[in-house]
Amino acid sequence: MSEAAPGRVILVGGGPGDPDLLTIGGLKALRRADVVLYDHLVPLESLDEVRPGTVLIDVGKIPRGPQTTQEDINALLVEHARTGATVVRFKGGDAFVFGRGSEEWQACAAAGIPVEVIPGVSSAIAGPALAGIPVTHRGLSQSFTVVSGHVGPDHPGSLVDWTGLATGSGTIVILMGVANLPEICAGLIARGLNPDTPAAIVARAGMPGSQRVTGTAATLPALAAAAGIEPPALTVIGAVVGLFLQPPSAG
């Protein structure tokens, strides 16, 4: 018997957690999927849209909790696609913004599996916006930089130009930086950032129980700790944080 023709993999960005922020293309992909591999930060309500009989596989990487290695995720994508299935890899935010989507694409391509990408709304922009913070504003910021806070400024594994960020004029958006927030803020200040620069941390943007804590680059780590901020959260540092004292009201 001949081997089944390869299926395909669709990398779908789920946005920042609110099902209303999932793209139409992403929703259509879920509705035609045979298999869905999903993370814990996706809008889980959207999984109700899949067809009866669709295989749902939780491959979330929960901080200090259950983990599925990237190698295992890659293998699952290839394994299911080789049966001829349409496999959706459903990821929070955008697959190509610290989402390791390119690694999954490479693994599928190496196995001869066709890949389609449906971009998602990145939390790097949507998270601040949902908290009433624009990442750019006329006369205040003409640029913004998104960096990983997975390691701090003094860690040998960091590839970020922290000195350039500290001395620049743009907005700094830090993802995955809750654990290292004290080190990050101190490192930026040591490299030339004004300690009074407005700063905010936004937790669970687009999800129930969202929080926003504002302060300065010097005070934010202590304020975030006092508020019990936990991942997922992002940090915004720059003059734009001072534009709004309250998030926009729900309408």
Short mmCIF file of C-alpha atoms in Angstrom, two decimals:
data_model
loop_
_atom_site.label_atom_id
_atom_site.label_comp_id
_atom_site.label_asym_id
_atom_site.label_seq_id
_atom_site.Cartn_x
_atom_site.Cartn_y
_atom_site.Cartn_z
CA MET A 1 0.00 0.00 0.00
CA SER A 2 1.38 3.42 -0.90
CA GLU A 3 2.16 5.90 1.84
CA ALA A 4 -0.43 8.67 2.38
CA ALA A 5 0.34 11.95 0.65
CA PRO A 6 1.74 14.52 3.12
CA GLY A 7 -0.76 16.90 4.63
CA ARG A 8 0.19 20.40 5.62
CA VAL A 9 0.91 22.53 8.64
CA ILE A 10 -0.64 25.94 9.23
CA LEU A 11 1.08 28.20 11.77
CA VAL A 12 -1.69 30.34 13.26
CA GLY A 13 -1.03 33.31 15.53
CA GLY A 14 -3.81 33.47 18.10
CA GLY A 15 -3.28 37.06 19.25
CA PRO A 16 -3.04 38.24 22.86
CA GLY A 17 -5.77 36.00 24.29
CA ASP A 18 -9.07 37.67 23.43
CA PRO A 19 -10.97 35.54 20.88
CA ASP A 20 -12.18 38.76 19.24
CA LEU A 21 -8.56 39.47 18.29
CA LEU A 22 -8.07 36.19 16.42
CA THR A 23 -7.91 36.94 12.70
CA ILE A 24 -10.57 35.69 10.31
CA GLY A 25 -7.90 33.67 8.54
CA GLY A 26 -6.91 32.04 11.81
CA LEU A 27 -10.52 31.15 12.58
CA LYS A 28 -10.99 29.62 9.13
CA ALA A 29 -7.87 27.51 9.63
CA LEU A 30 -9.16 26.16 12.94
CA ARG A 31 -12.48 25.27 11.33
CA ARG A 32 -10.82 23.13 8.65
CA ALA A 33 -8.14 21.52 10.82
CA ASP A 34 -7.87 17.79 11.42
CA VAL A 35 -5.36 18.25 14.24
CA VAL A 36 -4.66 21.31 16.43
CA LEU A 37 -1.56 21.69 18.59
CA TYR A 38 -2.19 24.61 20.93
CA ASP A 39 -0.46 26.64 23.64
CA HIS A 40 -1.93 27.83 26.94
CA LEU A 41 -1.86 31.51 25.87
CA VAL A 42 -4.17 31.11 22.87
CA PRO A 43 -7.84 32.17 23.13
CA LEU A 44 -9.04 28.77 24.29
CA GLU A 45 -12.68 29.62 23.50
CA SER A 46 -11.71 29.55 19.83
CA LEU A 47 -11.12 25.81 20.08
CA ASP A 48 -14.91 25.45 20.27
CA GLU A 49 -14.92 26.35 16.57
CA VAL A 50 -13.18 23.16 15.40
CA ARG A 51 -15.07 20.39 13.63
CA PRO A 52 -16.30 17.36 15.57
CA GLY A 53 -13.59 14.74 15.67
CA THR A 54 -10.69 17.18 15.41
CA VAL A 55 -7.73 16.02 17.49
CA LEU A 56 -6.73 18.64 20.07
CA ILE A 57 -3.25 18.39 21.59
CA ASP A 58 -2.12 20.66 24.43
CA VAL A 59 1.57 21.42 23.95
CA GLY A 60 1.73 24.43 26.25
CA LYS A 61 4.91 25.52 27.96
CA ILE A 62 3.69 26.76 31.33
CA PRO A 63 6.33 28.60 33.40
CA ARG A 64 7.36 26.35 36.31
CA GLY A 65 4.66 23.92 35.11
CA PRO A 66 4.06 21.26 32.46
CA GLN A 67 6.41 21.55 29.50
CA THR A 68 6.46 20.14 25.99
CA THR A 69 9.89 20.45 24.42
CA GLN A 70 10.24 22.23 21.11
CA GLU A 71 11.72 19.07 19.63
CA ASP A 72 8.63 17.08 20.63
CA ILE A 73 6.33 19.74 19.16
CA ASN A 74 8.25 19.66 15.88
CA ALA A 75 8.00 15.87 15.80
CA LEU A 76 4.25 15.93 16.45
CA LEU A 77 3.67 18.40 13.61
CA VAL A 78 5.56 16.19 11.17
CA GLU A 79 4.01 12.95 12.47
CA HIS A 80 0.42 14.13 12.04
CA ALA A 81 1.00 15.92 8.74
CA ARG A 82 2.52 12.73 7.28
CA THR A 83 -0.86 11.02 7.71
CA GLY A 84 -2.32 13.51 5.23
CA ALA A 85 -3.88 15.69 7.93
CA THR A 86 -4.25 19.46 7.96
CA VAL A 87 -2.41 20.37 11.16
CA VAL A 88 -2.85 23.76 12.80
CA ARG A 89 -0.16 24.95 15.17
CA PHE A 90 -2.14 27.44 17.28
CA LYS A 91 0.18 29.83 19.12
CA GLY A 92 -0.34 32.89 21.30
CA GLY A 93 0.50 36.27 19.81
CA ASP A 94 2.32 35.97 16.48
CA ALA A 95 4.25 32.84 15.59
CA PHE A 96 7.29 34.80 14.42
CA VAL A 97 7.59 37.17 17.42
CA PHE A 98 9.44 35.11 20.05
CA GLY A 99 7.09 32.27 19.14
CA ARG A 100 9.64 29.84 17.61
CA GLY A 101 7.41 29.55 14.57
CA SER A 102 10.40 29.71 12.24
CA GLU A 103 11.89 26.65 13.95
CA GLU A 104 8.66 24.76 13.39
CA TRP A 105 8.61 25.84 9.74
CA GLN A 106 12.18 24.62 9.29
CA ALA A 107 11.41 21.25 10.89
CA CYS A 108 8.40 20.75 8.61
CA ALA A 109 10.27 21.89 5.51
CA ALA A 110 13.10 19.46 6.27
CA ALA A 111 10.51 16.68 6.37
CA GLY A 112 8.90 17.76 3.11
CA ILE A 113 5.74 19.11 4.76
CA PRO A 114 4.15 22.22 3.19
CA VAL A 115 3.71 25.11 5.62
CA GLU A 116 1.36 28.09 5.57
CA VAL A 117 1.62 31.05 7.97
CA ILE A 118 -1.33 33.08 9.22
CA PRO A 119 0.12 35.99 11.22
CA GLY A 120 -1.40 36.91 14.56
CA VAL A 121 -1.87 40.16 16.45
CA SER A 122 1.33 40.51 18.46
CA SER A 123 1.01 41.18 22.18
CA ALA A 124 4.00 43.51 21.83
CA ILE A 125 1.69 46.09 20.23
CA ALA A 126 -1.78 44.94 21.31
CA GLY A 127 -0.87 44.56 24.99
CA PRO A 128 0.16 48.19 25.48
CA ALA A 129 -2.78 49.38 23.36
CA LEU A 130 -5.30 47.45 25.45
CA ALA A 131 -3.81 49.15 28.53
CA GLY A 132 -4.12 52.61 26.97
CA ILE A 133 -0.46 52.95 26.00
CA PRO A 134 0.53 53.68 22.39
CA VAL A 135 3.99 52.49 21.42
CA THR A 136 4.50 55.62 19.28
CA HIS A 137 3.11 59.15 19.55
CA ARG A 138 3.74 62.30 17.57
CA GLY A 139 6.37 64.41 19.28
CA LEU A 140 7.26 61.73 21.85
CA SER A 141 8.40 58.56 20.11
CA GLN A 142 9.08 57.82 16.46
CA SER A 143 10.17 54.24 17.05
CA PHE A 144 9.73 51.26 19.30
CA THR A 145 11.92 48.24 19.95
CA VAL A 146 10.65 44.84 21.07
CA VAL A 147 13.14 42.73 23.01
CA SER A 148 13.16 39.50 24.95
CA GLY A 149 13.60 39.77 28.70
CA HIS A 150 14.27 36.06 29.04
CA VAL A 151 17.78 37.00 30.16
CA GLY A 152 18.95 40.29 31.64
CA PRO A 153 21.42 42.89 30.33
CA ASP A 154 24.43 41.34 32.06
CA HIS A 155 23.73 37.75 31.05
CA PRO A 156 26.33 36.36 28.64
CA GLY A 157 23.56 34.93 26.47
CA SER A 158 21.88 38.28 25.80
CA LEU A 159 22.09 39.54 22.21
CA VAL A 160 20.21 42.79 22.93
CA ASP A 161 21.97 46.16 22.60
CA TRP A 162 20.88 47.35 26.03
CA THR A 163 23.14 50.42 25.87
CA GLY A 164 21.53 51.47 22.60
CA LEU A 165 18.09 51.08 24.15
CA ALA A 166 19.05 53.01 27.27
CA THR A 167 20.42 55.97 25.34
CA GLY A 168 17.86 56.00 22.51
CA SER A 169 14.67 58.01 22.19
CA GLY A 170 12.22 55.25 21.27
CA THR A 171 9.81 53.16 23.28
CA ILE A 172 11.12 49.92 24.77
CA VAL A 173 8.77 46.92 24.88
CA ILE A 174 10.03 43.91 26.83
CA LEU A 175 8.39 40.50 26.53
CA MET A 176 9.01 37.60 28.92
CA GLY A 177 10.76 39.87 31.41
CA VAL A 178 8.83 39.50 34.67
CA ALA A 179 11.43 37.43 36.52
CA ASN A 180 14.29 39.65 35.36
CA LEU A 181 12.52 43.01 35.69
CA PRO A 182 14.73 44.33 38.55
CA GLU A 183 17.89 43.38 36.66
CA ILE A 184 16.57 44.82 33.38
CA CYS A 185 15.56 48.17 34.85
CA ALA A 186 18.75 48.49 36.85
CA GLY A 187 20.80 47.53 33.80
CA LEU A 188 19.10 50.13 31.62
CA ILE A 189 19.61 52.85 34.23
CA ALA A 190 23.27 51.89 34.64
CA ARG A 191 23.66 52.25 30.88
CA GLY A 192 22.23 55.75 30.75
CA LEU A 193 18.44 55.55 30.96
CA ASN A 194 16.90 58.33 33.07
CA PRO A 195 15.54 56.57 36.19
CA ASP A 196 12.46 58.82 36.04
CA THR A 197 11.46 57.53 32.60
CA PRO A 198 7.78 56.47 32.73
CA ALA A 199 7.33 52.70 32.75
CA ALA A 200 4.47 50.24 32.99
CA ILE A 201 3.93 46.51 33.20
CA VAL A 202 0.81 44.99 31.66
CA ALA A 203 -0.21 41.49 32.73
CA ARG A 204 -2.67 39.18 30.95
CA ALA A 205 -3.50 41.77 28.29
CA GLY A 206 -6.52 40.61 26.32
CA MET A 207 -7.42 38.06 28.99
CA PRO A 208 -9.66 38.09 32.06
CA GLY A 209 -7.98 39.59 35.11
CA SER A 210 -5.69 41.91 33.20
CA GLN A 211 -3.55 44.32 35.26
CA ARG A 212 -1.61 47.48 34.55
CA VAL A 213 0.95 48.91 36.97
CA THR A 214 2.67 52.20 36.19
CA GLY A 215 5.69 53.90 37.67
CA THR A 216 9.16 54.79 36.50
CA ALA A 217 12.13 52.75 35.38
CA ALA A 218 13.45 53.02 38.94
CA THR A 219 10.23 52.23 40.81
CA LEU A 220 8.46 49.72 38.55
CA PRO A 221 10.14 46.50 39.78
CA ALA A 222 9.05 47.11 43.39
CA LEU A 223 5.56 48.21 42.31
CA ALA A 224 5.13 45.13 40.12
CA ALA A 225 6.25 42.85 42.94
CA ALA A 226 3.86 44.52 45.38
CA ALA A 227 0.99 44.05 42.91
CA GLY A 228 1.81 40.35 42.53
CA ILE A 229 2.39 40.58 38.79
CA GLU A 230 3.03 37.19 37.21
CA PRO A 231 3.55 36.04 33.60
CA PRO A 232 2.29 36.51 30.99
CA ALA A 233 3.18 40.19 31.17
CA LEU A 234 5.03 42.79 29.15
CA THR A 235 6.88 45.94 30.14
CA VAL A 236 6.78 49.30 28.36
CA ILE A 237 9.40 51.95 29.07
CA GLY A 238 9.25 55.40 27.52
CA ALA A 239 7.53 58.77 27.46
CA VAL A 240 4.41 57.27 25.88
CA VAL A 241 3.56 55.58 29.18
CA GLY A 242 2.82 59.01 30.65
CA LEU A 243 0.11 59.84 28.13
CA PHE A 244 -2.74 58.00 29.86
CA LEU A 245 -3.41 57.62 33.55
CA GLN A 246 -6.21 55.12 33.01
CA PRO A 247 -6.79 52.43 30.38
CA PRO A 248 -9.58 53.24 27.90
CA SER A 249 -13.01 52.16 29.11
CA ALA A 250 -14.57 49.10 27.52
CA GLY A 251 -17.02 50.07 24.84
#
